[in-house]
Amino acid sequence: MAAAGAGAGAAALAASVQDFVAGQQDGRDAEVAAGVKDGSWTVLQLVEALGSCLENTDPRTRARGVQLLSQVLLRCYSLLQEKEVLHLVLFYENRLQDHHLVIPSVLQGLRALSMCEVLPPGLAVSVLKTIFQEVHVQSLLQLDRHTVYSIITNFMGTREEELKGLGADFTFGFIQVMDGEKDPRNLLVAFQIVRDLIAKNYALGPFVEELFEVTSCYFPIDFTPPPSDPHGIQREDLILSLRAVLASTPQFAEFLLPLLIEKMDSDLQSAKLDSLQTLTACCAVYGQKELQEFLPSLWSSLRREVFQTASEKVEAECLAALHALSACLSRSVLSSDTEDLLDSFLSSILQDCRHHLCEPDMKLVWPSAKLLQAAAGASLRTYHRITRSVLPLLLEQYTKHPQSSQRRTILEMLLGFLELQQKWGHVEEDESTLLSLRAPVCSVVFSALTDPSVQLQLVGIRALTVLGSLQGFLSPSDLELVVDHLIRLALREEDSQSSEAAMEAAGSLAPVYPKVFSGRMVPRLEEELQSEREEESSHDHCSLRQRCLQALAAVSTHTSIVRETVPVLLQHLRKVQKGSEAGNAQDMVSVCQSLHRVALQCQQDAEGCWYYHQTVVPCLLAMAVQAAMQDSTHPLLGKALLEEEVLAAMVPVISAATTHLSPELATQSVSHVVPLFLDGEVSFLPQNSFPCSFQPFEDGECLEAQRRLVALLMAFVCSLPRNVAIPQQERLLRELLALSCSCNCLFTATTAAKCFAGLVNKHPAGQQLDEILQLAVNRMEPGLAEGPRRTQALTLLLWVTKALVLRYHPLSSRLTDKLLGLLGDAELGPAAADGFSLLMAESPDVLHKGCHADVRIMFRQRFFTDNVPKLVQGFHGAGPDTKANYLKGLSHVLNHLPKPVLVTELPTLLSLLLEALSCSDRVVQLSTLSCLQPLLLEAPQIMSLHVDTLVTKFLSLISSPTMAVRIAALRCAHALTSLPTTVLLPYKARVIRALAKPLDDKKRLVRKEAVAARGEWFLLGSPGR
């Protein structure tokens, strides 16, 4: 039976071999390989079955036979025994002398054998020697050449020591293989082999120059991939791969550096950039010995390029190369008998550049400064050498040149060198040029701060910030002077730029010197704030008060300072609340803006964040509760605190103070705040002796002021992390729902709806959520149908829909359909259309990722896909009175959609967008224009099909009575110039005539856009465009 099975197997193998060799069935190789894997026959039996084919006089038949064997080996090489591998290698080596038609299949077989772990020692060397001797690789096809590189790569990975035994012969053999290679796929592999040769210390022998020549002939790479290249090889891949070869060894230096110098002089910018980047890479592995001979030529080329180039890219690469050269020379260890090349190199740079610094109005002053700074930034040694020569000169030139513009240039150069010192940290006493020049440097910077020129002041403030960041540079008396200057600039300087820059500088330096700022600046600001309050109110005093508040916030960048500034801000807020001036509300908003900035600056520091939260939030709540209770008992007191703009300004303060709390601290805080609103529990508030109880969710006209404070509850609970449990959440949701539907005050109803939506968005899925949502739907539906509070019901519908759309809740589609139905309502239709903007836009106070809301990715795309077809259908079926509502809703959705998505949908929606431009509603016009402008830039081919309509619509809208519409229409007219010129030329004269009118518009911003648009239309069709 066994013999019969074996006979059947041999017959099947012979049949498969015959079919493959005859060319009838190429798939037979997989069947034969499967037979080897399952033991039906062995590789030796396959060779025997191929016997007649391999000895056939027809080279095509021999090639097919070898091809079958090779294909099987590629699938089964891991199953081979050592003895089988030995015989197969000898067979294949012999076949390398066969006809050229056979060679490709032989190479495939050798590639399979090169992956065998059981390859006997010595065979790798034998195979490669045979390939080097018998195969003219560059006459083969690309795929076959790639196979040779693969064989070499495999052997280098597994038989490194054996190949190194060949010595330089292996390197020479590879050079012959690679010489003349042109295909980028093969070059990537070949470059990798060269890198491995060098990195793994293969012997290069006398063939260093030949190896360099065989690779450097491709420099600089000028390969451009063909369109729709399936291989995906980019020019950058080849550039980086070749650069890694050229910069891999100092042995190439004597050949490479002259080549780089030559290519730097090329007219091609790409060649310059490649040469400079390669030089920078080489400096990482070169030493002083390799660079010595070429330094003068390299410096000459770099200097010329920086002095003459108009390209920022070339300049940046030149400076990077000079930095790398200086760093390379700094690393070199000197022996007693060698010349200090770094010193002579830096002397050349100083000799050629230093004198230009004395001419602050001349063209070469900045290129020279940049070259000196590039060299100085390379190491501490180069920094000391250059600053020793340059800093005294710059200080001298500052004194010599009295003009503010010249002084600004000199101080900016000085600033560049001061910023380099920051890299080295602490200023060393013994060798720092900067420390020896402390007095004149401070004198120059302080003089700039008192100069009338705002631009010079701004540079001085930047320099002051850098000096302050240098640890140990400023003396205590200097620091006091710094703070005094910053206070003066922040509060008294007329120009707002200098004032803002001084505040930013104070914020940067405060964490470095917290004691100085909390001890000197904060008391001065507090004093100014209090003294100003005693004086008669005026515009100047109001401005000073604003600046004091801004400066207190700006300097609060360290926890110890926050502990000083927050009480000052809160105390000022209490004073404003007790005052009776007309501008009280604006003052309160200003304090809240400063408190908000402090909150944002505290968020990353856990200790500061908790201090801020437990100090500010109870204080604000106490003041608001006090004002709300006084409103019912003493209507004239504390009224400003209850105004919408003040409460709206307090919301981000409480929100920012809450979002970054740890879950434990947030839980502690929520256990006080929620009972305050639900049960009137005021014990945790400071100064909590209130005249009556706090019941914001109770009915009654006299409690209207208390209900407004739901805005502060919203700011708190909607900013809590999702893993913080809210006590009595179900009761709270029901109270908010009732308030949002029953309150006559739109502000209160809206904040209650937002708070309800914020909680619903984070509520875990389940029965409780379903019940509360069903309750909300039951309250909304009757309210939307009829009654005096339809607007409140619509507001609730919008916010709940947004909360559910963001988290992909199933009920969101039902609520969206209800909203779509309201577009046909005569009373609520316009507001419902505006609601689509609310659904798609980022909300500033609730339902955004910053306050931990559940926001799923691509919710806008999903909303677009689900609802835009319904909007389009509704538009076509609507009556003439409500069509505008559908257009407005559509316009809002499209305006907030990511532009790449919109471009793909453009052909089907463009006609509706063009119709929206004819709508008389200004909001629709503005939204549609905002949507069309980027589309003109990103989809010019589609838009050009409607150019006649676009030109007509835009030109009619530039006369709109609404300034924002005129500006948007002019921007669109400007964007039209991105369409193909041939399409636009017939309209050129008409558009230029029409754009003459807005040049005389009464609004400056409109005139500015008209000038830009008309200029582009004038240039349309001119040469070079």
Coordinates of N, CA and C in Angstrom, one line a residue, residues 941-1009:
Q941 N -12.4 74.6 -9.6 CA -12.9 74.0 -10.9 C -14.5 74.0 -10.8
I942 N -15.0 73.5 -9.7 CA -16.5 73.4 -9.5 C -17.1 74.8 -9.5
M943 N -16.5 75.7 -8.8 CA -17.0 77.1 -8.6 C -17.0 77.8 -9.9
S944 N -16.0 77.6 -10.8 CA -15.9 78.3 -12.0 C -17.1 78.0 -13.0
L945 N -17.8 76.9 -12.8 CA -19.0 76.6 -13.6 C -20.1 77.6 -13.3
H946 N -20.1 78.3 -12.2 CA -21.1 79.2 -11.8 C -20.6 80.6 -11.7
V947 N -19.5 81.0 -12.4 CA -18.9 82.2 -12.2 C -19.8 83.4 -12.5
D948 N -20.7 83.3 -13.5 CA -21.6 84.4 -13.8 C -22.5 84.8 -12.7
T949 N -23.1 83.7 -12.1 CA -24.0 84.0 -10.9 C -23.2 84.5 -9.7
L950 N -22.0 83.9 -9.5 CA -21.2 84.4 -8.3 C -20.9 85.8 -8.4
V951 N -20.4 86.3 -9.6 CA -20.0 87.7 -9.8 C -21.2 88.6 -9.6
T952 N -22.3 88.2 -10.1 CA -23.5 89.1 -10.0 C -23.9 89.2 -8.5
K953 N -24.0 88.1 -7.8 CA -24.4 88.1 -6.4 C -23.5 88.9 -5.5
F954 N -22.1 88.6 -5.7 CA -21.2 89.3 -4.9 C -21.2 90.8 -5.1
L955 N -21.3 91.2 -6.3 CA -21.3 92.7 -6.6 C -22.6 93.3 -6.1
S956 N -23.7 92.6 -6.1 CA -24.9 93.3 -5.5 C -24.8 93.4 -4.0
L957 N -24.1 92.4 -3.3 CA -24.0 92.4 -1.9 C -23.0 93.4 -1.3
I958 N -22.0 93.9 -2.2 CA -21.1 94.9 -1.7 C -21.7 96.2 -1.4
S959 N -23.0 96.3 -1.7 CA -23.8 97.6 -1.4 C -24.7 97.3 -0.3
S960 N -24.6 96.2 0.4 CA -25.5 95.9 1.5 C -25.5 96.9 2.6
P961 N -26.6 97.2 3.3 CA -26.6 98.2 4.4 C -25.8 97.6 5.6
T962 N -25.6 96.3 5.7 CA -24.9 95.7 6.8 C -23.4 95.7 6.5
M963 N -22.6 96.2 7.4 CA -21.1 96.3 7.2 C -20.5 94.9 7.1
A964 N -20.9 94.0 8.0 CA -20.3 92.6 8.0 C -20.6 91.9 6.6
V965 N -21.8 92.1 6.0 CA -22.1 91.5 4.7 C -21.2 92.2 3.6
R966 N -21.0 93.5 3.7 CA -20.2 94.1 2.7 C -18.8 93.6 2.7
I967 N -18.2 93.4 3.9 CA -16.9 92.9 4.1 C -16.8 91.5 3.5
A968 N -17.7 90.6 3.9 CA -17.7 89.2 3.5 C -17.9 89.1 1.9
A969 N -18.7 90.0 1.4 CA -18.9 90.0 -0.1 C -17.6 90.4 -0.8
L970 N -16.9 91.4 -0.3 CA -15.6 91.9 -0.9 C -14.6 90.8 -0.7
R971 N -14.6 90.1 0.4 CA -13.6 88.9 0.5 C -13.9 87.8 -0.5
C972 N -15.1 87.6 -0.8 CA -15.5 86.6 -1.8 C -15.1 87.1 -3.2
A973 N -15.3 88.4 -3.4 CA -14.9 88.9 -4.7 C -13.4 88.8 -4.9
H974 N -12.7 89.0 -3.8 CA -11.2 88.8 -3.8 C -10.9 87.3 -4.1
A975 N -11.6 86.4 -3.4 CA -11.3 85.0 -3.5 C -11.6 84.5 -5.0
L976 N -12.5 85.2 -5.7 CA -12.8 84.8 -7.0 C -11.6 84.8 -7.9
T977 N -10.6 85.6 -7.6 CA -9.4 85.6 -8.4 C -8.6 84.3 -8.4
S978 N -9.0 83.4 -7.5 CA -8.3 82.1 -7.5 C -8.8 81.2 -8.6
L979 N -9.9 81.5 -9.2 CA -10.5 80.7 -10.3 C -9.6 80.8 -11.5
P980 N -9.7 79.9 -12.5 CA -8.9 80.0 -13.7 C -9.1 81.4 -14.4
T981 N -7.9 81.9 -14.8 CA -7.9 83.3 -15.3 C -8.8 83.4 -16.6
T982 N -8.8 82.4 -17.4 CA -9.5 82.4 -18.7 C -11.0 82.6 -18.4
V983 N -11.5 82.0 -17.3 CA -12.9 82.1 -16.9 C -13.3 83.6 -16.4
L984 N -12.3 84.2 -15.8 CA -12.6 85.5 -15.1 C -12.4 86.7 -16.1
L985 N -11.5 86.6 -17.1 CA -11.2 87.8 -17.9 C -12.4 88.5 -18.5
P986 N -13.4 87.8 -18.9 CA -14.6 88.6 -19.4 C -15.3 89.5 -18.4
Y987 N -15.1 89.2 -17.1 CA -15.7 90.0 -16.1 C -14.8 91.0 -15.5
K988 N -13.6 91.1 -15.9 CA -12.6 91.9 -15.2 C -13.0 93.4 -15.2
A989 N -13.4 94.0 -16.3 CA -13.7 95.4 -16.4 C -14.9 95.7 -15.5
R990 N -15.9 94.8 -15.6 CA -17.2 95.0 -14.8 C -16.9 95.0 -13.3
V991 N -16.1 94.1 -12.9 CA -15.8 93.9 -11.4 C -15.0 95.1 -10.9
I992 N -14.0 95.6 -11.7 CA -13.1 96.7 -11.3 C -14.0 98.0 -11.2
R993 N -14.9 98.1 -12.1 CA -15.8 99.3 -12.0 C -16.7 99.2 -10.7
A994 N -17.2 98.0 -10.5 CA -18.1 97.9 -9.3 C -17.3 98.1 -8.0
L995 N -16.1 97.7 -8.0 CA -15.3 97.7 -6.8 C -14.8 99.1 -6.5
A996 N -15.0 100.1 -7.4 CA -14.6 101.5 -7.2 C -15.5 102.1 -6.1
K997 N -16.8 101.7 -6.0 CA -17.7 102.4 -5.1 C -17.3 102.1 -3.6
P998 N -17.0 100.8 -3.2 CA -16.7 100.6 -1.8 C -15.3 101.2 -1.4
L999 N -14.5 101.7 -2.3 CA -13.3 102.4 -2.0 C -13.6 103.7 -1.2
D1000 N -14.9 104.2 -1.3 CA -15.3 105.4 -0.6 C -16.2 105.1 0.5
D1001 N -16.3 103.8 0.9 CA -17.2 103.5 2.0 C -16.8 104.2 3.3
K1002 N -17.8 104.5 4.1 CA -17.6 105.3 5.3 C -16.9 104.4 6.4
K1003 N -16.8 103.1 6.2 CA -16.1 102.3 7.2 C -14.7 101.9 6.7
R1004 N -13.7 102.0 7.6 CA -12.3 101.8 7.1 C -12.1 100.3 6.8
L1005 N -12.7 99.4 7.5 CA -12.5 98.0 7.3 C -13.1 97.6 5.9
V1006 N -14.2 98.2 5.5 CA -14.7 97.9 4.2 C -13.8 98.4 3.1
R1007 N -13.3 99.7 3.3 CA -12.3 100.2 2.3 C -11.1 99.4 2.2
K1008 N -10.6 98.8 3.3 CA -9.4 98.0 3.3 C -9.6 96.7 2.4
E1009 N -10.8 96.1 2.6 CA -11.1 94.9 1.8 C -11.3 95.2 0.3

